[in-house]
PDB file of C-alpha atoms in Angstrom:
ATOM      1  CA  MET A   1      14.596 -27.200  17.002  1.00  0.00           C
ATOM      2  CA  THR A   2      11.864 -26.711  14.403  1.00  0.00           C
ATOM      3  CA  SER A   3       9.187 -26.270  17.042  1.00  0.00           C
ATOM      4  CA  THR A   4      11.325 -23.632  18.764  1.00  0.00           C
ATOM      5  CA  ILE A   5      11.643 -21.642  15.544  1.00  0.00           C
ATOM      6  CA  LEU A   6       7.923 -21.962  14.800  1.00  0.00           C
ATOM      7  CA  SER A   7       7.075 -20.908  18.342  1.00  0.00           C
ATOM      8  CA  PHE A   8       9.363 -17.871  18.019  1.00  0.00           C
ATOM      9  CA  LEU A   9       7.787 -16.897  14.682  1.00  0.00           C
ATOM     10  CA  ASN A  10       4.294 -17.305  16.135  1.00  0.00           C
ATOM     11  CA  GLN A  11       5.134 -15.167  19.178  1.00  0.00           C
ATOM     12  CA  THR A  12       6.763 -12.520  17.023  1.00  0.00           C
ATOM     13  CA  GLY A  13       3.803 -12.497  14.668  1.00  0.00           C
ATOM     14  CA  SER A  14       1.360 -12.132  17.546  1.00  0.00           C
ATOM     15  CA  LEU A  15       3.215  -8.970  18.591  1.00  0.00           C
ATOM     16  CA  LEU A  16       2.007  -7.431  15.327  1.00  0.00           C
ATOM     17  CA  THR A  17      -1.675  -8.197  15.977  1.00  0.00           C
ATOM     18  CA  PRO A  18      -2.517  -4.990  17.884  1.00  0.00           C
ATOM     19  CA  TYR A  19      -1.001  -2.930  15.064  1.00  0.00           C
ATOM     20  CA  LEU A  20      -2.556  -4.621  12.028  1.00  0.00           C
ATOM     21  CA  ASN A  21      -4.778  -1.638  11.235  1.00  0.00           C
ATOM     22  CA  GLU A  22      -1.766   0.671  11.121  1.00  0.00           C
ATOM     23  CA  ILE A  23       0.309  -1.890   9.210  1.00  0.00           C
ATOM     24  CA  ALA A  24      -2.459  -2.283   6.617  1.00  0.00           C
ATOM     25  CA  THR A  25      -2.713   1.497   6.220  1.00  0.00           C
ATOM     26  CA  ALA A  26       1.051   1.764   5.795  1.00  0.00           C
ATOM     27  CA  ALA A  27       1.100  -1.012   3.187  1.00  0.00           C
ATOM     28  CA  ILE A  28      -1.710   0.575   1.175  1.00  0.00           C
ATOM     29  CA  ALA A  29      -0.053   3.998   1.418  1.00  0.00           C
ATOM     30  CA  CYS A  30       3.300   2.606   0.252  1.00  0.00           C
ATOM     31  CA  LEU A  31       1.587   0.886  -2.649  1.00  0.00           C
ATOM     32  CA  LEU A  32      -0.144   4.135  -3.614  1.00  0.00           C
ATOM     33  CA  VAL A  33       3.138   6.031  -3.471  1.00  0.00           C
ATOM     34  CA  MET A  34       4.599   3.521  -5.902  1.00  0.00           C
ATOM     35  CA  ILE A  35       1.711   3.476  -8.386  1.00  0.00           C
ATOM     36  CA  GLY A  36       0.517   7.063  -7.884  1.00  0.00           C
ATOM     37  CA  GLY A  37       3.140   8.509 -10.204  1.00  0.00           C
ATOM     38  CA  ASP A  38       2.118   6.129 -12.985  1.00  0.00           C
ATOM     39  CA  ILE A  39      -1.557   6.927 -12.487  1.00  0.00           C
ATOM     40  CA  ASN A  40      -0.859  10.668 -12.530  1.00  0.00           C
ATOM     41  CA  ARG A  41       1.292  10.291 -15.661  1.00  0.00           C
ATOM     42  CA  MET A  42      -1.509   8.413 -17.452  1.00  0.00           C
ATOM     43  CA  LEU A  43      -4.035  11.049 -16.408  1.00  0.00           C
ATOM     44  CA  ARG A  44      -1.737  13.828 -17.560  1.00  0.00           C
ATOM     45  CA  SER A  45      -1.354  12.278 -20.987  1.00  0.00           C
ATOM     46  CA  ALA A  46      -5.089  11.514 -21.280  1.00  0.00           C
ATOM     47  CA  LEU A  47      -6.094  15.028 -20.228  1.00  0.00           C
ATOM     48  CA  ARG A  48      -3.291  16.926 -21.959  1.00  0.00           C
ATOM     49  CA  LYS A  49      -5.594  18.674 -24.405  1.00  0.00           C
ATOM     50  CA  GLN A  50      -8.295  19.462 -21.867  1.00  0.00           C
ATOM     51  CA  HIS A  51      -8.856  22.833 -20.214  1.00  0.00           C
ATOM     52  CA  PHE A  52      -6.752  23.733 -17.178  1.00  0.00           C
ATOM     53  CA  ILE A  53      -9.783  23.770 -14.854  1.00  0.00           C
ATOM     54  CA  LEU A  54     -10.852  20.260 -15.898  1.00  0.00           C
ATOM     55  CA  ARG A  55      -7.303  18.924 -15.479  1.00  0.00           C
ATOM     56  CA  THR A  56      -7.092  20.513 -12.037  1.00  0.00           C
ATOM     57  CA  CYS A  57     -10.470  19.112 -10.955  1.00  0.00           C
ATOM     58  CA  VAL A  58      -9.569  15.609 -12.108  1.00  0.00           C
ATOM     59  CA  PHE A  59      -6.215  15.865 -10.316  1.00  0.00           C
ATOM     60  CA  ILE A  60      -7.948  16.891  -7.086  1.00  0.00           C
ATOM     61  CA  LEU A  61     -10.607  14.188  -7.406  1.00  0.00           C
ATOM     62  CA  ILE A  62      -8.096  11.427  -8.053  1.00  0.00           C
ATOM     63  CA  ASN A  63      -5.427  12.471  -5.568  1.00  0.00           C
ATOM     64  CA  ALA A  64      -7.510  13.748  -2.678  1.00  0.00           C
ATOM     65  CA  PHE A  65     -10.669  11.734  -2.906  1.00  0.00           C
ATOM     66  CA  GLY A  66      -9.653   8.696  -4.968  1.00  0.00           C
ATOM     67  CA  TYR A  67      -6.491   7.806  -3.086  1.00  0.00           C
ATOM     68  CA  GLY A  68      -8.051   8.823   0.228  1.00  0.00           C
ATOM     69  CA  LEU A  69     -11.096   6.653  -0.388  1.00  0.00           C
ATOM     70  CA  LEU A  70      -8.896   3.755  -1.405  1.00  0.00           C
ATOM     71  CA  ILE A  71      -6.884   4.025   1.809  1.00  0.00           C
ATOM     72  CA  ILE A  72     -10.031   4.327   3.935  1.00  0.00           C
ATOM     73  CA  LYS A  73     -11.763   1.348   2.298  1.00  0.00           C
ATOM     74  CA  ALA A  74      -8.850  -0.971   1.484  1.00  0.00           C
ATOM     75  CA  SER A  75      -6.967  -0.674   4.783  1.00  0.00           C
ATOM     76  CA  PRO A  76      -9.710  -2.138   7.014  1.00  0.00           C
ATOM     77  CA  TYR A  77     -10.301  -4.900   4.455  1.00  0.00           C
ATOM     78  CA  LEU A  78      -6.607  -5.802   4.414  1.00  0.00           C
ATOM     79  CA  ALA A  79      -6.427  -5.628   8.208  1.00  0.00           C
ATOM     80  CA  SER A  80      -9.409  -7.983   8.553  1.00  0.00           C
ATOM     81  CA  LYS A  81      -7.777 -10.446   6.169  1.00  0.00           C
ATOM     82  CA  LEU A  82      -4.546 -10.284   8.166  1.00  0.00           C
ATOM     83  CA  HIS A  83      -6.470 -10.795  11.425  1.00  0.00           C
ATOM     84  CA  SER A  84      -7.881 -14.049  10.050  1.00  0.00           C
ATOM     85  CA  LEU A  85      -4.423 -15.552   9.516  1.00  0.00           C
ATOM     86  CA  GLN A  86      -2.107 -17.305  11.931  1.00  0.00           C
ATOM     87  CA  PRO A  87       0.419 -14.937  13.539  1.00  0.00           C
ATOM     88  CA  MET A  88       3.343 -16.672  11.834  1.00  0.00           C
ATOM     89  CA  MET A  89       1.738 -16.097   8.429  1.00  0.00           C
ATOM     90  CA  VAL A  90       1.005 -12.455   9.313  1.00  0.00           C
ATOM     91  CA  LEU A  91       4.678 -11.954  10.127  1.00  0.00           C
ATOM     92  CA  ALA A  92       5.759 -13.533   6.836  1.00  0.00           C
ATOM     93  CA  ILE A  93       3.249 -11.557   4.772  1.00  0.00           C
ATOM     94  CA  VAL A  94       3.977  -8.215   6.444  1.00  0.00           C
ATOM     95  CA  CYS A  95       7.745  -8.602   6.160  1.00  0.00           C
ATOM     96  CA  SER A  96       7.653  -9.840   2.574  1.00  0.00           C
ATOM     97  CA  THR A  97       5.183  -7.120   1.527  1.00  0.00           C
ATOM     98  CA  PHE A  98       7.377  -4.292   2.758  1.00  0.00           C
ATOM     99  CA  ILE A  99      10.537  -5.928   1.401  1.00  0.00           C
ATOM    100  CA  ILE A 100       8.926  -6.330  -2.027  1.00  0.00           C
ATOM    101  CA  ILE A 101       7.672  -2.735  -2.028  1.00  0.00           C
ATOM    102  CA  GLY A 102      11.141  -1.585  -0.930  1.00  0.00           C
ATOM    103  CA  ILE A 103      12.834  -3.506  -3.740  1.00  0.00           C
ATOM    104  CA  TRP A 104      10.282  -2.147  -6.195  1.00  0.00           C
ATOM    105  CA  ALA A 105      10.941   1.390  -4.934  1.00  0.00           C
ATOM    106  CA  GLN A 106      14.683   0.888  -5.279  1.00  0.00           C
ATOM    107  CA  LYS A 107      14.327  -0.370  -8.866  1.00  0.00           C
ATOM    108  CA  ASN A 108      12.158   2.635  -9.748  1.00  0.00           C
ATOM    109  CA  ARG A 109      14.594   5.034  -8.087  1.00  0.00           C
ATOM    110  CA  GLN A 110      12.019   6.057  -5.488  1.00  0.00           C
ATOM    111  CA  VAL A 111      14.513   5.477  -2.676  1.00  0.00           C
TER     112      VAL A 111
END
């Protein structure tokens, strides 16, 4: 019975393997959606007394280039780490990651 369950989990996890790059990008993007508001709030309070043009430039740099760079650099790294794991572990990590982010989003009224 146990070997049947483990075999099923391994097979299911191996179905995710071709999509690990997309899964990693989605996980990083979801994480950024959750923490982006906090980052923007901190920036807003830190730059409150600065000139409009400076605030706008920092906003553009952080949101367009900072978050974009993070997605571009962190997603392949995460995907490579997921590729190095057994399929069963990939399945567990992917499912738990999105469940945790979903719960976090629900608690922060993002959903």
